[in-house]
Coordinates of C-alpha atoms in Angstrom, one line a residue:
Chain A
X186 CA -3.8 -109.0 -11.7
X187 CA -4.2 -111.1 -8.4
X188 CA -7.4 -112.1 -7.5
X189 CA -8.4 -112.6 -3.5
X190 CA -10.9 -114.2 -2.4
X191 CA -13.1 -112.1 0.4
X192 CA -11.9 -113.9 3.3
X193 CA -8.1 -114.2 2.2
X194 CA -8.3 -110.3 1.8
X195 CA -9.5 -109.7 5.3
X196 CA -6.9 -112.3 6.5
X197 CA -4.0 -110.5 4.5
X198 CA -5.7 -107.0 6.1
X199 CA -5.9 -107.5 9.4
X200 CA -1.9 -109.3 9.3
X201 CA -1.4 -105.5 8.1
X202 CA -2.6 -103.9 10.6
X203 CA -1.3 -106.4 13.3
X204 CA 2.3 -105.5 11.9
X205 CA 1.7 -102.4 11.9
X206 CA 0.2 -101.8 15.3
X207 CA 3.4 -104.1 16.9
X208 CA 6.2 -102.4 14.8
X209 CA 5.2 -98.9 15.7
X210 CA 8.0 -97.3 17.5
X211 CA 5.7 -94.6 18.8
X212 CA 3.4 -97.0 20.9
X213 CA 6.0 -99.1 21.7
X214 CA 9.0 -96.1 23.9
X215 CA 6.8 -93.7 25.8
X216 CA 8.2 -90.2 25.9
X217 CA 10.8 -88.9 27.9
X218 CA 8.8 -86.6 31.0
X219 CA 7.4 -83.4 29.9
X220 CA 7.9 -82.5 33.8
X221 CA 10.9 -81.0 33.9
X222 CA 11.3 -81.4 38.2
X223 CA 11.0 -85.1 37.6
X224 CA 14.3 -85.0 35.9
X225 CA 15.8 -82.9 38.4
X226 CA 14.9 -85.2 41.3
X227 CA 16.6 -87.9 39.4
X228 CA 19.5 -85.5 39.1
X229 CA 19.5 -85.2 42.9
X230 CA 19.4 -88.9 43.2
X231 CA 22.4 -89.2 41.5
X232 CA 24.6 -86.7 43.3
X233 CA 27.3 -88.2 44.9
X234 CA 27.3 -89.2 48.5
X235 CA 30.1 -86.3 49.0
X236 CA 32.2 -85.3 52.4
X237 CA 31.3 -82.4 54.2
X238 CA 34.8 -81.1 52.8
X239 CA 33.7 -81.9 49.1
X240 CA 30.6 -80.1 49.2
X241 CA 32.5 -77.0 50.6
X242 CA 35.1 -77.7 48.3
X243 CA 32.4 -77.3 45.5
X244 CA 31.1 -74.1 46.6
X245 CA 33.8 -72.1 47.3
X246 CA 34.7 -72.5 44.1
X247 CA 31.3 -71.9 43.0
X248 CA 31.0 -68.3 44.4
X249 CA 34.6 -67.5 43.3
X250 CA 36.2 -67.4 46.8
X251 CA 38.7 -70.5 45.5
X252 CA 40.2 -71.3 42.2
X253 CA 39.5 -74.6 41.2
X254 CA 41.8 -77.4 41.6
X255 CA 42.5 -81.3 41.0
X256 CA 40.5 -82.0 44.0
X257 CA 37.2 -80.3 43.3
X258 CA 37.5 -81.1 39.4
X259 CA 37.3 -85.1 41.0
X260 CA 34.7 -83.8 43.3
X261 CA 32.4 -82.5 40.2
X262 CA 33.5 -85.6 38.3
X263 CA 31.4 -87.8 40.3
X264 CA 28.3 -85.5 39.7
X265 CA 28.3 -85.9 36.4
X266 CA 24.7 -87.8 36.2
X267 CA 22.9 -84.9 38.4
X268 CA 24.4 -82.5 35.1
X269 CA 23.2 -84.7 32.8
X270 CA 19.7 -85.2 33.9
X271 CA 19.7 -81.1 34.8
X272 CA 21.0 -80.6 31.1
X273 CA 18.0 -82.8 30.0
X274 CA 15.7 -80.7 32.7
X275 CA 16.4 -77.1 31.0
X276 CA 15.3 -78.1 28.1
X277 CA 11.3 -79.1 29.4
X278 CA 9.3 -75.9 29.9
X279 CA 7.2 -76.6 32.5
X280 CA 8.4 -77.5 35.8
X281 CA 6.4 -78.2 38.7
X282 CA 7.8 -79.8 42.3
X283 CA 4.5 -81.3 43.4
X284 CA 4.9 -79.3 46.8
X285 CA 2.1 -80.8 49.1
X286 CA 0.0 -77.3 49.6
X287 CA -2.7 -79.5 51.6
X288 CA -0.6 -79.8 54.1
X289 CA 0.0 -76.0 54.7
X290 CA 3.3 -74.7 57.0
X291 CA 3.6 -78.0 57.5
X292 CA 4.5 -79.4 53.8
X293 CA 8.1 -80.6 53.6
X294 CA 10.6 -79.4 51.1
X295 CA 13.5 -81.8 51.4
X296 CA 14.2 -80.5 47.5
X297 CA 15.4 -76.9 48.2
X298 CA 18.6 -77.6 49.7
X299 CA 19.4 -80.3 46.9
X300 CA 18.7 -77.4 44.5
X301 CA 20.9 -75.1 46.3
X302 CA 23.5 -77.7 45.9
X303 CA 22.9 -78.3 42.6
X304 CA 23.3 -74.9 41.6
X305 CA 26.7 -74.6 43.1
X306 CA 28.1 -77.9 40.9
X307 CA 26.6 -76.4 38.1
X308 CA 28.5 -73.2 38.7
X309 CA 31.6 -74.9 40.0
X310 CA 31.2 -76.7 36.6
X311 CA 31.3 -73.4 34.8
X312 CA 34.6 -72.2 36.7
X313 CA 36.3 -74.7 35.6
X314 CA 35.3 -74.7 31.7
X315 CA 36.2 -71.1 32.4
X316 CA 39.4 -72.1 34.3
X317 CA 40.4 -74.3 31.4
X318 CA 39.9 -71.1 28.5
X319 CA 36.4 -72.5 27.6
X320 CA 34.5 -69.3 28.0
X321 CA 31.3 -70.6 25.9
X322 CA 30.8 -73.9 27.5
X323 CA 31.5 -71.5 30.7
X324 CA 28.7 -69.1 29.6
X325 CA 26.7 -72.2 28.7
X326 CA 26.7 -73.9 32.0
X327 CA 26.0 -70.4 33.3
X328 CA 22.3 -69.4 31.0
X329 CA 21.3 -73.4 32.3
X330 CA 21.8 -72.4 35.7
X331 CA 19.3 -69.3 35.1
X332 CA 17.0 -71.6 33.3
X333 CA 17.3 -73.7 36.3
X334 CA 17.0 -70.7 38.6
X335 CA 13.8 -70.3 36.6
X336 CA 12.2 -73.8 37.1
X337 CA 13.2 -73.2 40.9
X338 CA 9.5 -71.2 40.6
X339 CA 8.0 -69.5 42.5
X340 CA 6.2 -72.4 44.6
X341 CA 6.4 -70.9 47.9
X342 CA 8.1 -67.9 48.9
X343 CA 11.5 -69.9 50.1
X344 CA 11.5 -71.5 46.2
X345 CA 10.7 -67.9 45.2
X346 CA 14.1 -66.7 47.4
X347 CA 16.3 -70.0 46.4
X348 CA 15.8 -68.9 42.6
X349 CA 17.3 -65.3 43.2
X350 CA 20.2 -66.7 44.9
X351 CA 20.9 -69.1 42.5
X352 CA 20.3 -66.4 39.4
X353 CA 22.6 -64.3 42.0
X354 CA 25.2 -67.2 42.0
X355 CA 24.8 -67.4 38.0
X356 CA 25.6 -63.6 37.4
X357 CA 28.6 -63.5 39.8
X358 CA 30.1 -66.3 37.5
X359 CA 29.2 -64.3 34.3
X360 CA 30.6 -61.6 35.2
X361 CA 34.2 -63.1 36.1
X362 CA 34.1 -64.5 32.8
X363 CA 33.0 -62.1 30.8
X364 CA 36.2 -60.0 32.1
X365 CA 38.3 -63.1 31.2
X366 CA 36.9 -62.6 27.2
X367 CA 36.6 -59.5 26.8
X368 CA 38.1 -59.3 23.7
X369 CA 36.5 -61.8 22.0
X370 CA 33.4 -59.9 20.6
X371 CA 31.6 -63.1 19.0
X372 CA 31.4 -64.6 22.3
X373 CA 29.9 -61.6 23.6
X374 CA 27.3 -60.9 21.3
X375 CA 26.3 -64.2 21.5
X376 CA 25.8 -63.6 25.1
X377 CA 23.9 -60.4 25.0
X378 CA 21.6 -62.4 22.2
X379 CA 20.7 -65.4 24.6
X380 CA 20.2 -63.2 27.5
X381 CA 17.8 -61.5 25.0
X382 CA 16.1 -64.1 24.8
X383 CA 15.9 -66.2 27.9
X384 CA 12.8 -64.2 29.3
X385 CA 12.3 -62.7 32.8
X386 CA 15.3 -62.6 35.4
X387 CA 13.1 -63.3 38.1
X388 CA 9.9 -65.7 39.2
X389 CA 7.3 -63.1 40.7
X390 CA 6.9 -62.9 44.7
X391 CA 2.6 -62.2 44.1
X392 CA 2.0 -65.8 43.3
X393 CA 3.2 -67.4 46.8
X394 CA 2.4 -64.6 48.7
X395 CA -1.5 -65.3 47.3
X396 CA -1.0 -68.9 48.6
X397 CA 0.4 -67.9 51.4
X398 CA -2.6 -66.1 52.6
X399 CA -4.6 -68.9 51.4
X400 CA -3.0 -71.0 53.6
X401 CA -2.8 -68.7 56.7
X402 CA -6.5 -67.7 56.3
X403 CA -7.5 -71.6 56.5
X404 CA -4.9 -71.9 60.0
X405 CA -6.6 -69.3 61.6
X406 CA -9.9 -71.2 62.1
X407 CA -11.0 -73.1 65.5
X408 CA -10.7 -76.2 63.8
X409 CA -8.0 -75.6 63.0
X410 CA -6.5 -74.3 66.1
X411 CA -4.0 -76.9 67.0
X412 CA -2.2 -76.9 64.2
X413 CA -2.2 -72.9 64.5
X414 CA -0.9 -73.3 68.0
X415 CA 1.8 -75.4 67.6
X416 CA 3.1 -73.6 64.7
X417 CA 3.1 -70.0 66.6
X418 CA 4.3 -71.9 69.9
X419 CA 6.8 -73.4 68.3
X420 CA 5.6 -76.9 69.6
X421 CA 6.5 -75.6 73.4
X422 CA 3.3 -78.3 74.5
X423 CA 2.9 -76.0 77.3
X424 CA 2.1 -72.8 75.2
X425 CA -0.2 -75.0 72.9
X426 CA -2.1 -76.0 74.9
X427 CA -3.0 -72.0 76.6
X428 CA -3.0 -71.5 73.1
X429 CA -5.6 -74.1 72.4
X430 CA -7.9 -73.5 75.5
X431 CA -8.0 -69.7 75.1
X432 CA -8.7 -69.2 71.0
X433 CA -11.9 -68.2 70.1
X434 CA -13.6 -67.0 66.5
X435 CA -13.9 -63.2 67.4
X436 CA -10.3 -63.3 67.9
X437 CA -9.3 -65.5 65.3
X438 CA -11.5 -63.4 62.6
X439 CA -9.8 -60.6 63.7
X440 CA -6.5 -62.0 63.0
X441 CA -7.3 -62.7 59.8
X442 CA -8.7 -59.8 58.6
X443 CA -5.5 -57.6 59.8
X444 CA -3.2 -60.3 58.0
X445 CA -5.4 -60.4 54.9
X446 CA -5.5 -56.5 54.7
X447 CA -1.9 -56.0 54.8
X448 CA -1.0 -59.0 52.5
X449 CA -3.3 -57.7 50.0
X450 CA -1.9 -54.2 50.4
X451 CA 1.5 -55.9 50.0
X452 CA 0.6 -57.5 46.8
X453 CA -0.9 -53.9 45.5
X454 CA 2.8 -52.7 46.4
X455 CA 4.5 -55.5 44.7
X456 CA 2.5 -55.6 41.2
X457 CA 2.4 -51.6 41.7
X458 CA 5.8 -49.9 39.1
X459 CA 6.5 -47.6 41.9
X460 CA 10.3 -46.5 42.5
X461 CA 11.8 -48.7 45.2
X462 CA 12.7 -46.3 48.2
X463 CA 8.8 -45.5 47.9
X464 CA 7.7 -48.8 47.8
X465 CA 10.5 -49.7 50.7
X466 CA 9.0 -47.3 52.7
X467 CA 5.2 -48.2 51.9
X468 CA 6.0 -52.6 52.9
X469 CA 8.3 -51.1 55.9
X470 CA 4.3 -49.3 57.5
X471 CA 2.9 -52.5 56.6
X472 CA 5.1 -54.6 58.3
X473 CA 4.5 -52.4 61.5
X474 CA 2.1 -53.5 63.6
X475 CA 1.0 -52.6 66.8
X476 CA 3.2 -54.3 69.9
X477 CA 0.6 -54.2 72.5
X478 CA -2.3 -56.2 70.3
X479 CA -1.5 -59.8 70.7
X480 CA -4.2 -60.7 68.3
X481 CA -2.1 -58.4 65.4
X482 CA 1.2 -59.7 66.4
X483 CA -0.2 -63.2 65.7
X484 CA -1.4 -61.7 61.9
X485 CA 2.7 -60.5 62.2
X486 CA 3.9 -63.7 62.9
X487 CA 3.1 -64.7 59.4
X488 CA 3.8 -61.5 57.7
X489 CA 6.9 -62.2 55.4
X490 CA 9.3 -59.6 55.8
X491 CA 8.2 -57.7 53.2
X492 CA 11.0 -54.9 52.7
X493 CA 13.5 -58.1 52.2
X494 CA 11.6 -59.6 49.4
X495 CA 11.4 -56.1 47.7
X496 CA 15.2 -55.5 48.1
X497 CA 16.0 -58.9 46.8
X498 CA 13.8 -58.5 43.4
X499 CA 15.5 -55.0 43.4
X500 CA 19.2 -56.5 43.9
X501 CA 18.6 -59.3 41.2
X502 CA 17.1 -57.4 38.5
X503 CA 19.6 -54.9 39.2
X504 CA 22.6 -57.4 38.8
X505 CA 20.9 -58.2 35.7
X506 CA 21.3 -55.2 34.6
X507 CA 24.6 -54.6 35.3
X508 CA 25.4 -57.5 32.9
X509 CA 23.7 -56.3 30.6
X510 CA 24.9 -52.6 30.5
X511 CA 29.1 -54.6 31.1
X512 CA 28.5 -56.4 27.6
X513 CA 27.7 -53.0 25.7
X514 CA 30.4 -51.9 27.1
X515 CA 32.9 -54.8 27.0
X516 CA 31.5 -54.6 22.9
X517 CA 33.2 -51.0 22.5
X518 CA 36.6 -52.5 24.2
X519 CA 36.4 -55.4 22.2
X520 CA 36.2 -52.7 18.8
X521 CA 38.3 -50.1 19.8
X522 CA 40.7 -51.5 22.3
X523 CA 40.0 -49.1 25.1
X524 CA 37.3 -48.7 27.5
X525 CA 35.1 -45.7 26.7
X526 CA 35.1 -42.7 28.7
X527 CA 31.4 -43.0 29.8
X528 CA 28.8 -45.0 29.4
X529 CA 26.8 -44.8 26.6
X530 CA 22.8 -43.8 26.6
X531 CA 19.9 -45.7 26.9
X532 CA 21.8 -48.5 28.5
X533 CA 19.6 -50.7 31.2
X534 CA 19.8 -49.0 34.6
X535 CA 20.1 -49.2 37.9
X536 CA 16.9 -50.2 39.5
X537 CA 17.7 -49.3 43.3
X538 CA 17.9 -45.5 41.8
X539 CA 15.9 -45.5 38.4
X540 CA 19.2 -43.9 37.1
X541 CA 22.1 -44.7 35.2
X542 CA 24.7 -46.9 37.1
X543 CA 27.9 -45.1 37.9
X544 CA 30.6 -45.9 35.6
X545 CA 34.0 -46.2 37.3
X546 CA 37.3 -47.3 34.9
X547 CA 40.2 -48.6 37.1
X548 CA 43.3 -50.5 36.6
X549 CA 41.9 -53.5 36.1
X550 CA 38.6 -52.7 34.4
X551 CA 35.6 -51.2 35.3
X552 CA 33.0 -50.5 37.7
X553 CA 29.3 -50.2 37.5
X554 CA 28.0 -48.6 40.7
X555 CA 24.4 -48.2 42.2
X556 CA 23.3 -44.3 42.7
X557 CA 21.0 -45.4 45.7
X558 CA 21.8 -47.9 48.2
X559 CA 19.3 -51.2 49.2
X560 CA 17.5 -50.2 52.4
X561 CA 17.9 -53.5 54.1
X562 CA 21.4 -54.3 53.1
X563 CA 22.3 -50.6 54.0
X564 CA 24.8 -50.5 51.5
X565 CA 25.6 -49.4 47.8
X566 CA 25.5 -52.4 45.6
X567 CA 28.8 -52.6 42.9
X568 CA 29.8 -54.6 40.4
X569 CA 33.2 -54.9 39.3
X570 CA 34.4 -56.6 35.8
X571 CA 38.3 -57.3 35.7
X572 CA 39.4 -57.4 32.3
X573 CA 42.4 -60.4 31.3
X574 CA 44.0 -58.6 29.4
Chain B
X525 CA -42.3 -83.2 28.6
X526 CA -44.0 -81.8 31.3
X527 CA -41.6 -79.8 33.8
X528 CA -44.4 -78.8 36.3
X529 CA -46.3 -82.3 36.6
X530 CA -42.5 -84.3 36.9
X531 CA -42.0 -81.8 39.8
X532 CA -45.3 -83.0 41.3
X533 CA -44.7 -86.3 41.0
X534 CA -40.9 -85.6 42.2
X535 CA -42.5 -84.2 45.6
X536 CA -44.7 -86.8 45.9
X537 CA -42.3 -89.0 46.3
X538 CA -40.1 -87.4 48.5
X539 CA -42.8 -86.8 50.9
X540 CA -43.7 -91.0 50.5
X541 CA -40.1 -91.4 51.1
X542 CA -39.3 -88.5 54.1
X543 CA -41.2 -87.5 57.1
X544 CA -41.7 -83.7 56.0
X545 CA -43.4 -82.6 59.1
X546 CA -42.2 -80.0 61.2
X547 CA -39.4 -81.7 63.9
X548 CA -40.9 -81.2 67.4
X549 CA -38.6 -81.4 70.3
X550 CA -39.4 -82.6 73.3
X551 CA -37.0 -81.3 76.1
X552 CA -38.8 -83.5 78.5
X553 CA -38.8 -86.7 76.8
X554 CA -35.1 -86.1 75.7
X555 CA -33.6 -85.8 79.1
X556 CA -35.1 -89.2 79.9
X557 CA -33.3 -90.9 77.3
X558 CA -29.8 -89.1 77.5
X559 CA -29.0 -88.2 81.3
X560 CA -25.1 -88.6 80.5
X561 CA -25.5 -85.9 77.8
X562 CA -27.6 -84.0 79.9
X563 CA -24.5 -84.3 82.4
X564 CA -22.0 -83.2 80.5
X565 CA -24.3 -80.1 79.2
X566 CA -25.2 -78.9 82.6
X567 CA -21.3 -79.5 83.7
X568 CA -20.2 -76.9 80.8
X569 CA -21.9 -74.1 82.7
X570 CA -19.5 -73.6 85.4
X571 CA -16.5 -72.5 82.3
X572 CA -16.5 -69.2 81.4
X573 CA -19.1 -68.3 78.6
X574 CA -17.2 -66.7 74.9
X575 CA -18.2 -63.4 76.0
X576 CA -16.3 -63.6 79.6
X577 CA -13.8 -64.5 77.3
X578 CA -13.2 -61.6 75.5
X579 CA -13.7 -59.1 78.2
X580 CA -10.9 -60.8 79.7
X581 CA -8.8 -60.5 76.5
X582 CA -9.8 -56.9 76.7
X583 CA -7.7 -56.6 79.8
X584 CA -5.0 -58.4 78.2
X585 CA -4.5 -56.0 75.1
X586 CA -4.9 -53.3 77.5
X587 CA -1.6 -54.5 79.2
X588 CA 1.6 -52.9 78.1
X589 CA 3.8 -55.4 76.6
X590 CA 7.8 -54.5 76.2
X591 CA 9.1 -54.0 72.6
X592 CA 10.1 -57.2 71.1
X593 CA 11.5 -57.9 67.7
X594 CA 12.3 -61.4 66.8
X595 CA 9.7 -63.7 66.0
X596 CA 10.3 -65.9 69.4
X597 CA 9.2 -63.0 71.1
X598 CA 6.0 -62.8 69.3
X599 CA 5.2 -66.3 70.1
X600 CA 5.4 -65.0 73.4
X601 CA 3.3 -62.2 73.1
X602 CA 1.0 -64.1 70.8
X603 CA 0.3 -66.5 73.8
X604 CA -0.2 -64.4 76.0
X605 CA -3.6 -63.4 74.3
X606 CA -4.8 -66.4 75.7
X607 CA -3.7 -65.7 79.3
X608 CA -4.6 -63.7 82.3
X609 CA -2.5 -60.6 83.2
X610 CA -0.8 -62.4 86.5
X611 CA 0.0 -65.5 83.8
X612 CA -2.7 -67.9 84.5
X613 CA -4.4 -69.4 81.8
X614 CA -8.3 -68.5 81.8
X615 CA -10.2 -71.5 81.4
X616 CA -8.3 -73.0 84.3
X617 CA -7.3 -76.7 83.5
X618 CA -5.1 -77.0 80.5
X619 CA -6.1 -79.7 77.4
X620 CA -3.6 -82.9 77.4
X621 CA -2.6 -83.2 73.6
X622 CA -0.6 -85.5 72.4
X623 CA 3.2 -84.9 72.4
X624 CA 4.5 -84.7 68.7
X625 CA 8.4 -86.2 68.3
X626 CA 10.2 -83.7 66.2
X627 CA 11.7 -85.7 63.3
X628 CA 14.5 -84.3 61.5
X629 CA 12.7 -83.2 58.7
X630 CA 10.6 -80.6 59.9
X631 CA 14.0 -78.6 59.2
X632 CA 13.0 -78.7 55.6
X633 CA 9.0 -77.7 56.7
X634 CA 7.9 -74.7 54.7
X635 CA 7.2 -73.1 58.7
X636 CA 11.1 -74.2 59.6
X637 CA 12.8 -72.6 56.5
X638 CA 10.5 -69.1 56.7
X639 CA 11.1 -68.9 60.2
X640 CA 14.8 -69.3 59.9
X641 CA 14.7 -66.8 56.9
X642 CA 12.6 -64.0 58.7
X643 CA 14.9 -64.2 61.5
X644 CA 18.6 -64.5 60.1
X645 CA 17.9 -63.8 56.2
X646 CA 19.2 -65.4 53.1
X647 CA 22.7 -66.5 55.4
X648 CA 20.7 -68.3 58.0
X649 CA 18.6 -70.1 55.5
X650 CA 21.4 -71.1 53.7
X651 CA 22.9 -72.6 56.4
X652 CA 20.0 -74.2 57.0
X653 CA 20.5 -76.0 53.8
X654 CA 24.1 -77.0 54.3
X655 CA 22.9 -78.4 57.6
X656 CA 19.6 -79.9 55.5
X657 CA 22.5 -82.1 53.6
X658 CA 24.4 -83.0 56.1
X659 CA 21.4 -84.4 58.0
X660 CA 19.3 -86.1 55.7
X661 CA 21.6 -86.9 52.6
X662 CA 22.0 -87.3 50.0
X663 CA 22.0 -91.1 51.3
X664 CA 22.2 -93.8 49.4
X665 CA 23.0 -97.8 49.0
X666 CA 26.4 -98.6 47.6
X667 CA 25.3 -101.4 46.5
X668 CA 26.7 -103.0 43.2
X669 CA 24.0 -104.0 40.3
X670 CA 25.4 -107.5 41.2
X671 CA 24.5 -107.3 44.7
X672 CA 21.0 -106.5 44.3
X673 CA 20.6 -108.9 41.9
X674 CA 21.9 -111.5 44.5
X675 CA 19.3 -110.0 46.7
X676 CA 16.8 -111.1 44.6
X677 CA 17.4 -115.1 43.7
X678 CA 14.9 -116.0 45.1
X679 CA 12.4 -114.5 42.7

């Protein structure tokens, strides 16, 4: 056995723990960022410097109106580092954009457009995997758009609006492929799984609305008042300044206790499961004030339109649906080699009506059809699945 | 420890440290030694007090205003709470503030994108976007690895 002396063991102990300490891989390569917004931004500094054409180009194919062709398959070539740092981005849960609430209205959100653009290369990217017969790594593409459509957040309520459109742009997609392979019944349980298990459709509207009235509330003070004139005079320097000279607290309380009341009652309507003509028609008397009270058409002036926000939550999660109910169906084709006569029960509904969608078969494939219309787009909503036969 | 006798001893110091007496003003003896303020005080009496004010704005809400619907019109009607019915402004001379250059990126303001959506919807604020690209990027140096490397001899 080898003997050490006291000092050579401390010596030979602490060149251990030396080694140790330098060699560790751990210390040494930080981790990648557990924000998953900091990889997007990186994504959007690496988006090509396109044309005006390009970037057209990109979304027409991205909401279907074109087929894709040699050009825009260069086009989303050269955006292949913003999908790599968004493919690394779905996979962080938490997201947050570091929006600048101190600075109120007056915060800047250069990131939303790059998002919207985003969105559509990552579609356009689908269409063409789809284009090419690759209806997974089409569907793919399409579940990280929604992920993405989820990390959009709910931030303010234009993030909030910029999510449902891009969830929007993400079922439209689906649901052209989904026709494409219908007969491939693998594929499709696979995609009623995932959507099974990628969580809500949609962000919630309450969350910005309650910062929004935080951040009204604290505008509508006298010291304050210049900022709150120049954001209701649309920086006309003339109004501002009448703005400025005539404010006073009585009115200014006043203002904020009409806003506040009817932003709170908003919120009631919005968390409230109520069906959506009767809470239509409840945000439509909120959103009405009275014409002749200058001091309630400034709370107006920052009273979102309310009946919008409701039929776009209405519209998404309805579209959601609608995929949802098409892959049950799609299912029985894919088994029995026809459509079935009706649909079956218990399927997810549409949530304009709280019934059933209509089921319409035509020559090309289906129909699922809204039995109430959205109040704001004044229309019944449809969605049609083509199947390739 | 104690509580009560630290207290006392915590008061006694403060009242070493602080003048605790009641403050006594004397109008008088003020008067002498600020005559500018005194100025500017007596000068504020000839505006209109809070209370004409709102009398005033009492008229105003009175005042039949036509329907309006999009939001430019309520900034209109919005300002006119703080003028008179014939369109003067109450208070008489108007503030100078400082002129503010609009920069293009108050399109992407969290006021500008609302504003656009509550008056054109989803369409106008995506356009908004499209325009949002086209005016501020994305923008950036072509520059080669090698280039900025050349940049940078001197370090």
């Amino acid at each position: 056995m080898i003997s050490l002396s006291k000092s050579s063991f401390t010596e030979t102990l602490f060149f251990i723990l030396a080694l140790t300490f330098i060699a560790s891989p751990v210390l040494a390569i930080p981790p990648d960022p557990d924000n998953a917004a900091l990889l997007y931004y990186q994504g959007f500094l690496t988006l090509a410097q396109l044309s005006d054409e390009a970037r057209d180009r990109i979304s027409h194919v991205a909401t279907g109106e074109t087929a894709p062709d040699d050009q825009v398959r260069e086009d989303i070539s050269k955006c292949v580092g913003a999908i790599e740092f968004a493919e690394a981005a779905v996979e962080v849960p938490g997201c947050h954009w570091g929006v600048r609430y101190s600075q109120g209205f007056e915060a800047l959100m250069p990131q939303l457009a790059r998002m919207r653009f985003l969105a559509f290369v990552l579609i356009a990217d689908a269409r063409i995997h789809a284009a090419d017969g690759n209806y997974r790594a089409a569907l793919e593409r399409c579940l990280m758009a929604g992920t993405f459509a989820r990390h959009v957040g709910d931030d303010t309520l234009i993030s909030y609006l910029v999510s449902i459109a891009v969830r929007d742009l993400e079922y439209k997609c689906m649901r052209d492929i989904m026709g494409r392979a219908a007969s491939d019944a693998e594929l499709l349980r696979w995609l009623k799984n995932e959507l099974a298990a990628s969580g809500p459709v949609v962000v919630s509207p309450v969350r910005p609305m309650k910062i929004e009235i935080e951040i009204v509330n604290n505008l509508m003070q006298m010291e304050n008042i210049e900022k709150l004139a120049r954001v209701l005079a649309d920086s006309d320097e003339k109004k501002v300044a009448q703005i400025v000279e005539g404010a006073d607290e009585k009115s200014l309380e006043r203002a904020r206790r009409i806003y506040s009341e009817r932003m709170n009652s908003a919120l009631t309507v919005l968390s409230t499961p109520m069906p959506y003509e009767q809470a239509h028609s409840r945000l439509k008397r909120l959103a009405d004030f009275d014409q002749d009270d200058p001091v309630a058409m400034a709370a107006k002036f920052f009273t979102p339109a309310l009946d919008k926000v409701l039929s776009q939550r209405t519209g998404i999660e309805t579209h959601a649906n609608a995929i949802k109910t098409a892959i049950d169906v799609l299912l029985i084709h894919a088994g029995t080699g026809r459509l079935p006569d009706a649909l079956p029960s218990g399927l997810p509904q549409d949530v304009f009506s709280g019934k059933d969608f209509e089921y319409e078969k035509t020559k090309e494939g289906f129909i699922l059809r809204c039995r109430a219309k959205s109040l704001v787009a004044d229309k019944i909503q449809e969605y049609e699945f083509k199947i390739k036969q | 420890m104690n509580t009560d006798k630290d207290a006392k001893w915590l008061d006694e110091l403060i009242s070493h440290s602080i003048d605790t007496t009641k403050p006594r003003f004397d109008a008088e003896e003020w008067k002498k030694k600020h005559p500018d303020a005194l100025q500017n005080i007596l000068s504020r009496r000839t505006k209109p007090t809070s209370s004409r004010q709102t009398n005033r704005w009492k008229l105003i809400f009175a005042h039949p205003i036509p329907s309006l619907a999009a939001a430019a019109a309520v900034t209109i009607v919005v300002t006119g709470l703080f003028l008179t019915r014939d369109g003067q402004i109450l208070n008489g001379s108007v503030p100078e503030l400082r002129l503010v250059a609009q920069s293009p990126t108050t399109m992407v303001s969290m006021m500008s994108l609302r504003t656009t959506y509550q008056q054109g919807g989803w369409d106008a604020l995506d356009r908004q976007f499209r325009d949002t690209l086209n005016t501020l990027g994305p923008a950036f140096s072509n520059l080669t690895m090698d280039q900025l490397l050349e940049s940078s001899n001197g370090f």
